[in-house]
Short mmCIF file of C-alpha atoms in Angstrom, two decimals:
data_model
loop_
_atom_site.label_atom_id
_atom_site.label_comp_id
_atom_site.label_asym_id
_atom_site.label_seq_id
_atom_site.Cartn_x
_atom_site.Cartn_y
_atom_site.Cartn_z
CA MET M 1 -19.94 -5.82 22.11
CA GLN M 2 -16.92 -7.46 23.72
CA GLU M 3 -14.29 -5.02 24.92
CA HIS M 4 -10.56 -5.67 24.97
CA ASP M 5 -8.06 -4.31 27.46
CA GLU M 6 -5.67 -3.49 24.64
CA PRO M 7 -7.18 -2.75 21.22
CA GLY M 8 -6.28 -5.09 18.40
CA LEU M 9 -4.47 -7.80 20.36
CA MET M 10 -7.13 -10.36 19.43
CA ALA M 11 -6.51 -9.63 15.76
CA LEU M 12 -2.75 -9.65 16.21
CA ALA M 13 -2.87 -13.08 17.82
CA LEU M 14 -4.35 -14.85 14.81
CA HIS M 15 -1.06 -16.58 14.01
CA GLU M 16 1.91 -17.74 16.02
CA PRO M 17 5.14 -15.71 16.06
CA ASN M 18 7.44 -16.67 13.20
CA LEU M 19 10.98 -16.54 14.57
CA THR M 20 12.58 -16.68 11.14
CA ARG M 21 10.42 -13.77 10.00
CA LEU M 22 11.19 -11.81 13.18
CA GLY M 23 14.91 -12.32 12.64
CA ALA M 24 14.57 -11.02 9.10
CA MET M 25 12.77 -7.96 10.45
CA ARG M 26 15.62 -7.29 12.87
CA ARG M 27 18.16 -7.42 10.04
CA ALA M 28 15.97 -5.25 7.81
CA ASN M 29 15.57 -2.71 10.61
CA THR M 30 19.34 -2.40 10.87
CA GLU M 31 19.54 -1.53 7.19
CA ALA M 32 16.45 0.67 7.24
CA ALA M 33 17.87 2.77 10.05
CA ALA M 34 20.59 3.91 7.69
CA ALA M 35 17.94 5.48 5.45
CA ALA M 36 16.98 8.22 7.93
CA ASP M 37 16.88 11.36 5.79
CA SER M 38 17.92 14.95 6.30
CA ASN M 39 14.52 15.81 7.77
CA GLY M 40 15.16 13.57 10.75
CA LEU M 41 12.92 10.72 9.60
CA SER M 42 13.69 7.11 10.49
CA ILE M 43 12.23 3.91 9.07
CA ALA M 44 11.81 0.51 10.69
CA TRP M 45 9.58 -2.55 10.58
CA ALA M 46 7.16 -3.17 13.43
CA ARG M 47 8.39 -5.93 15.74
CA HIS M 48 5.89 -5.68 18.60
CA PRO M 49 2.07 -5.56 18.82
CA HIS M 50 2.04 -2.04 20.26
CA GLN M 51 3.90 -0.79 17.18
CA VAL M 52 1.29 -2.31 14.89
CA LEU M 53 -1.38 -0.65 17.01
CA GLU M 54 0.31 2.70 16.37
CA ALA M 55 0.02 2.07 12.64
CA GLN M 56 -3.63 1.04 12.97
CA ARG M 57 -4.34 4.19 14.97
CA LEU M 58 -2.73 6.44 12.35
CA ARG M 59 -4.68 4.67 9.63
CA TRP M 60 -7.92 5.30 11.52
CA LYS M 61 -7.14 8.98 11.96
CA VAL M 62 -6.39 9.42 8.27
CA PHE M 63 -9.00 7.15 6.69
CA ALA M 64 -11.93 7.45 9.09
CA GLU M 65 -11.55 10.81 10.83
CA GLU M 66 -10.00 12.80 7.99
CA LEU M 67 -11.42 11.14 4.87
CA GLY M 68 -14.71 9.84 6.26
CA ALA M 69 -14.29 6.14 5.49
CA ARG M 70 -16.71 3.66 7.07
CA ILE M 71 -14.35 1.13 8.63
CA ASN M 72 -15.61 -2.16 9.99
CA THR M 73 -13.26 -2.76 12.91
CA PRO M 74 -13.40 -4.79 16.14
CA THR M 75 -12.07 -1.78 18.06
CA PRO M 76 -13.30 1.76 17.27
CA GLY M 77 -10.45 4.18 16.80
CA TYR M 78 -8.20 1.60 15.15
CA ASP M 79 -8.27 0.42 11.52
CA ILE M 80 -7.98 -3.36 12.00
CA ASP M 81 -8.83 -6.12 9.55
CA LEU M 82 -8.14 -9.84 9.16
CA PHE M 83 -5.08 -9.26 6.96
CA ASP M 84 -3.13 -7.23 9.52
CA PRO M 85 -1.72 -10.16 11.52
CA TYR M 86 -0.25 -11.68 8.35
CA CYS M 87 1.37 -8.46 7.13
CA ASP M 88 4.64 -6.75 7.90
CA HIS M 89 4.16 -3.10 8.87
CA LEU M 90 6.62 -0.41 7.79
CA LEU M 91 6.84 2.64 10.06
CA VAL M 92 8.28 6.11 9.52
CA ARG M 93 8.86 8.35 12.55
CA ASN M 94 9.93 11.93 12.99
CA ALA M 95 12.83 13.03 15.18
CA GLU M 96 10.59 12.98 18.27
CA GLY M 97 9.45 9.41 17.61
CA LEU M 98 5.95 10.30 16.37
CA LEU M 99 4.62 7.86 13.77
CA VAL M 100 4.06 9.91 10.61
CA GLY M 101 3.74 7.28 7.90
CA THR M 102 3.03 3.59 7.40
CA TYR M 103 2.61 0.84 4.83
CA ARG M 104 1.65 -2.76 5.29
CA VAL M 105 2.95 -5.48 3.01
CA LEU M 106 1.70 -9.02 2.49
CA PRO M 107 4.45 -11.39 1.26
CA PRO M 108 3.62 -14.49 -0.79
CA HIS M 109 3.95 -17.08 1.99
CA GLN M 110 1.66 -15.07 4.26
CA ALA M 111 -0.87 -14.56 1.45
CA LYS M 112 -1.14 -18.34 1.28
CA ARG M 113 -1.77 -18.55 5.02
CA VAL M 114 -4.52 -15.94 5.05
CA GLY M 115 -6.13 -17.36 1.91
CA GLY M 116 -5.35 -14.68 -0.66
CA LEU M 117 -4.59 -11.02 -1.21
CA TYR M 118 -6.62 -8.06 0.00
CA SER M 119 -6.78 -6.94 -3.64
CA GLU M 120 -8.83 -10.04 -4.42
CA THR M 121 -11.71 -8.60 -2.42
CA GLU M 122 -11.95 -5.92 -5.14
CA PHE M 123 -10.50 -7.56 -8.26
CA ASP M 124 -10.25 -10.87 -10.08
CA LEU M 125 -6.50 -11.57 -10.27
CA THR M 126 -6.66 -14.73 -12.39
CA ARG M 127 -4.30 -13.35 -15.02
CA LEU M 128 -1.58 -12.70 -12.45
CA VAL M 129 -1.43 -16.22 -11.00
CA HIS M 130 2.02 -16.79 -12.54
CA LEU M 131 3.44 -13.89 -10.52
CA ARG M 132 2.22 -15.07 -7.11
CA PRO M 133 5.33 -16.88 -5.85
CA ARG M 134 7.32 -13.60 -5.94
CA LEU M 135 4.56 -10.99 -5.67
CA LEU M 136 4.32 -8.53 -2.78
CA GLU M 137 1.05 -6.76 -1.99
CA LEU M 138 1.18 -3.17 -0.72
CA GLY M 139 -1.67 -1.61 1.20
CA ARG M 140 -2.97 0.82 3.78
CA SER M 141 -0.47 3.51 2.85
CA CYS M 142 -1.04 6.67 4.83
CA VAL M 143 0.89 9.74 5.95
CA HIS M 144 0.17 12.10 8.83
CA ARG M 145 -1.53 15.24 7.54
CA ASP M 146 1.38 17.45 8.70
CA TYR M 147 4.01 15.43 6.81
CA ARG M 148 2.82 15.25 3.22
CA SER M 149 5.65 17.10 1.53
CA GLY M 150 6.97 13.91 -0.06
CA ALA M 151 9.83 13.05 2.30
CA VAL M 152 7.79 10.46 4.21
CA ILE M 153 6.72 8.65 1.04
CA MET M 154 10.32 8.58 -0.18
CA ALA M 155 11.38 7.07 3.15
CA LEU M 156 8.62 4.45 2.89
CA TRP M 157 9.69 3.56 -0.63
CA ALA M 158 13.30 3.15 0.49
CA GLY M 159 12.13 0.63 3.09
CA LEU M 160 9.98 -1.20 0.53
CA ALA M 161 12.85 -1.43 -1.96
CA ASP M 162 15.10 -2.94 0.70
CA TYR M 163 12.37 -5.44 1.64
CA MET M 164 11.87 -6.48 -2.00
CA GLN M 165 15.55 -7.14 -2.52
CA ARG M 166 16.06 -8.99 0.76
CA ASN M 167 13.13 -11.29 0.06
CA LYS M 168 13.95 -11.77 -3.64
CA LEU M 169 10.57 -10.50 -4.81
CA ASP M 170 9.99 -9.41 -8.40
CA ALA M 171 6.78 -7.39 -8.42
CA MET M 172 4.44 -5.31 -6.29
CA ILE M 173 0.66 -5.11 -6.49
CA GLY M 174 -1.72 -2.69 -4.84
CA CYS M 175 -4.36 -0.03 -5.36
CA ALA M 176 -4.21 3.73 -5.52
CA SER M 177 -7.38 5.26 -4.11
CA VAL M 178 -8.98 8.35 -5.61
CA SER M 179 -11.70 10.26 -3.77
CA MET M 180 -15.27 10.10 -5.05
CA ARG M 181 -16.56 13.06 -3.07
CA ASP M 182 -17.73 14.63 -6.34
CA GLY M 183 -19.73 11.52 -7.21
CA GLY M 184 -16.93 9.89 -9.22
CA HIS M 185 -16.59 12.33 -12.13
CA TYR M 186 -12.98 13.19 -11.30
CA ALA M 187 -12.02 9.51 -10.98
CA ALA M 188 -13.74 8.64 -14.27
CA SER M 189 -11.98 11.51 -16.03
CA LEU M 190 -8.65 10.42 -14.57
CA TRP M 191 -9.22 6.87 -15.80
CA ALA M 192 -10.06 8.18 -19.28
CA LYS M 193 -6.75 10.04 -19.29
CA LEU M 194 -4.44 7.43 -17.75
CA ARG M 195 -5.73 4.50 -19.77
CA LYS M 196 -4.16 6.20 -22.80
CA THR M 197 -0.74 6.65 -21.23
CA HIS M 198 -0.14 4.19 -18.38
CA LEU M 199 -2.22 1.08 -19.07
CA ALA M 200 -0.57 -2.30 -18.51
CA PRO M 201 -0.64 -5.00 -21.20
CA VAL M 202 -3.92 -6.90 -21.29
CA GLU M 203 -2.28 -10.03 -19.86
CA ASP M 204 -1.73 -8.10 -16.61
CA HIS M 205 -5.27 -6.78 -16.27
CA MET M 206 -7.37 -7.25 -13.14
CA GLN M 207 -11.15 -7.27 -13.43
CA PRO M 208 -13.00 -5.13 -10.84
CA ARG M 209 -15.72 -6.96 -8.93
CA LEU M 210 -17.64 -3.70 -8.43
CA PRO M 211 -16.57 -1.47 -11.32
CA LEU M 212 -16.70 2.29 -11.18
CA PRO M 213 -19.66 3.11 -13.50
CA VAL M 214 -17.59 5.30 -15.80
CA GLU M 215 -20.18 5.20 -18.60
CA SER M 216 -22.60 7.20 -16.47
CA LEU M 217 -19.97 9.71 -15.30
CA ARG M 218 -18.23 12.64 -16.90
CA GLN M 219 -14.89 11.74 -18.45
CA ASP M 220 -13.89 15.12 -19.85
CA LEU M 221 -12.81 16.97 -16.70
CA PRO M 222 -9.20 18.13 -16.29
CA ALA M 223 -7.82 15.49 -13.94
CA GLU M 224 -4.32 15.29 -12.52
CA ALA M 225 -3.34 12.16 -10.64
CA PRO M 226 -3.08 12.62 -6.86
CA PRO M 227 0.51 12.71 -5.53
CA LEU M 228 0.80 9.07 -4.45
CA LEU M 229 -0.59 7.69 -7.71
CA LYS M 230 1.57 10.10 -9.69
CA GLY M 231 4.59 8.87 -7.74
CA TYR M 232 3.82 5.22 -8.49
CA LEU M 233 3.52 5.97 -12.20
CA ARG M 234 6.79 7.91 -12.25
CA VAL M 235 8.63 5.02 -10.65
CA GLY M 236 7.33 2.60 -13.27
CA ALA M 237 3.98 1.18 -12.13
CA ARG M 238 1.22 0.50 -14.63
CA ILE M 239 -2.57 0.59 -14.24
CA CYS M 240 -4.02 -2.89 -14.66
CA GLY M 241 -7.48 -2.03 -15.90
CA ALA M 242 -10.55 -0.07 -14.88
CA PRO M 243 -10.93 1.14 -11.28
CA ALA M 244 -13.16 -0.54 -8.73
CA TRP M 245 -15.58 1.33 -6.50
CA ASP M 246 -15.00 0.93 -2.76
CA PRO M 247 -18.25 2.06 -1.12
CA ASP M 248 -16.86 1.89 2.43
CA PHE M 249 -14.00 4.27 1.70
CA ASN M 250 -15.98 6.08 -1.04
CA THR M 251 -13.03 5.83 -3.40
CA ALA M 252 -12.24 4.64 -6.88
CA ASP M 253 -9.40 2.14 -6.52
CA PHE M 254 -6.98 1.97 -9.44
CA PRO M 255 -5.23 -1.44 -9.65
CA LEU M 256 -1.47 -1.14 -9.98
CA LEU M 257 1.35 -3.53 -10.78
CA MET M 258 5.05 -2.70 -10.73
CA ARG M 259 7.81 -5.10 -11.68
CA LEU M 260 11.28 -4.29 -10.40
CA ALA M 261 12.53 -4.82 -13.94
CA ASP M 262 10.34 -1.90 -15.05
CA VAL M 263 11.47 0.58 -12.40
CA ASN M 264 12.59 3.88 -13.91
CA SER M 265 16.41 3.94 -14.08
CA ARG M 266 16.64 7.06 -11.92
CA TYR M 267 14.67 5.41 -9.11
CA ALA M 268 16.46 2.10 -9.60
CA ARG M 269 19.76 3.82 -8.84
CA HIS M 270 18.30 5.69 -5.86
CA PHE M 271 16.30 2.93 -4.16
CA LEU M 272 17.69 -0.34 -5.50
CA ASN M 273 21.39 0.50 -5.84
CA ILE M 274 21.47 -0.88 -9.37
CA SER M 275 22.44 0.75 -12.63
CA ALA M 276 20.12 1.18 -15.56
CA THR M 277 21.92 -1.66 -17.35
CA ALA M 278 22.02 -4.08 -14.41
#
């Protein structure tokens, strides 16, 4: 196995620096800095390779070390994949500068360059082709285990809302992962519940390439959505069909779509600075 002096730099070098994009990140960082909350959190977009490495390290610690995911990576200890160099990486730090939360986002022009969305590795997105020019993909959301009270996620969402508005994007797509440590019964029961209350119209459905085998699993267990998924649904996201099974992460991945036009009025005022009638 080839070793690298600095983990991840080979992956980060897959495309040339985009000066226009970097300038946009500088302007976004200026605005994001104003969103530091009362807990001493600050948000900014990664501008340098070492900052992306911090995000990849946190992702490894959460996904691999804490949750037991099998991650195929060129550098052990860092969650790195081929989409990372094409994404923008949102970072939340505590007052001491420790990275405590991260998201990565794949904007439409970068999705074209890399050949598609990460979600397409799990779902057929044919029905959403009309949304692509203004569709942002969210992924690899994770929060440090000592900072899961909700403040970090709120800070991340503030940064995402600013990004959406600055780039004139209309909708977000992504997956909410649910553990399958019990064999999938909880996830199947959650799907049976949420399909009755939060299912998107059929024209927005995504077809899983490896469906969760819900027919062979219990669907009658009491199942509350995990905090992140619950948060997405409160804001206005909808579930776009049956979950896929991700064997590497051992999760059931619920496909989500959220249009800015559908954002709950309370959150629209808080994150988007628009009224319910705007």
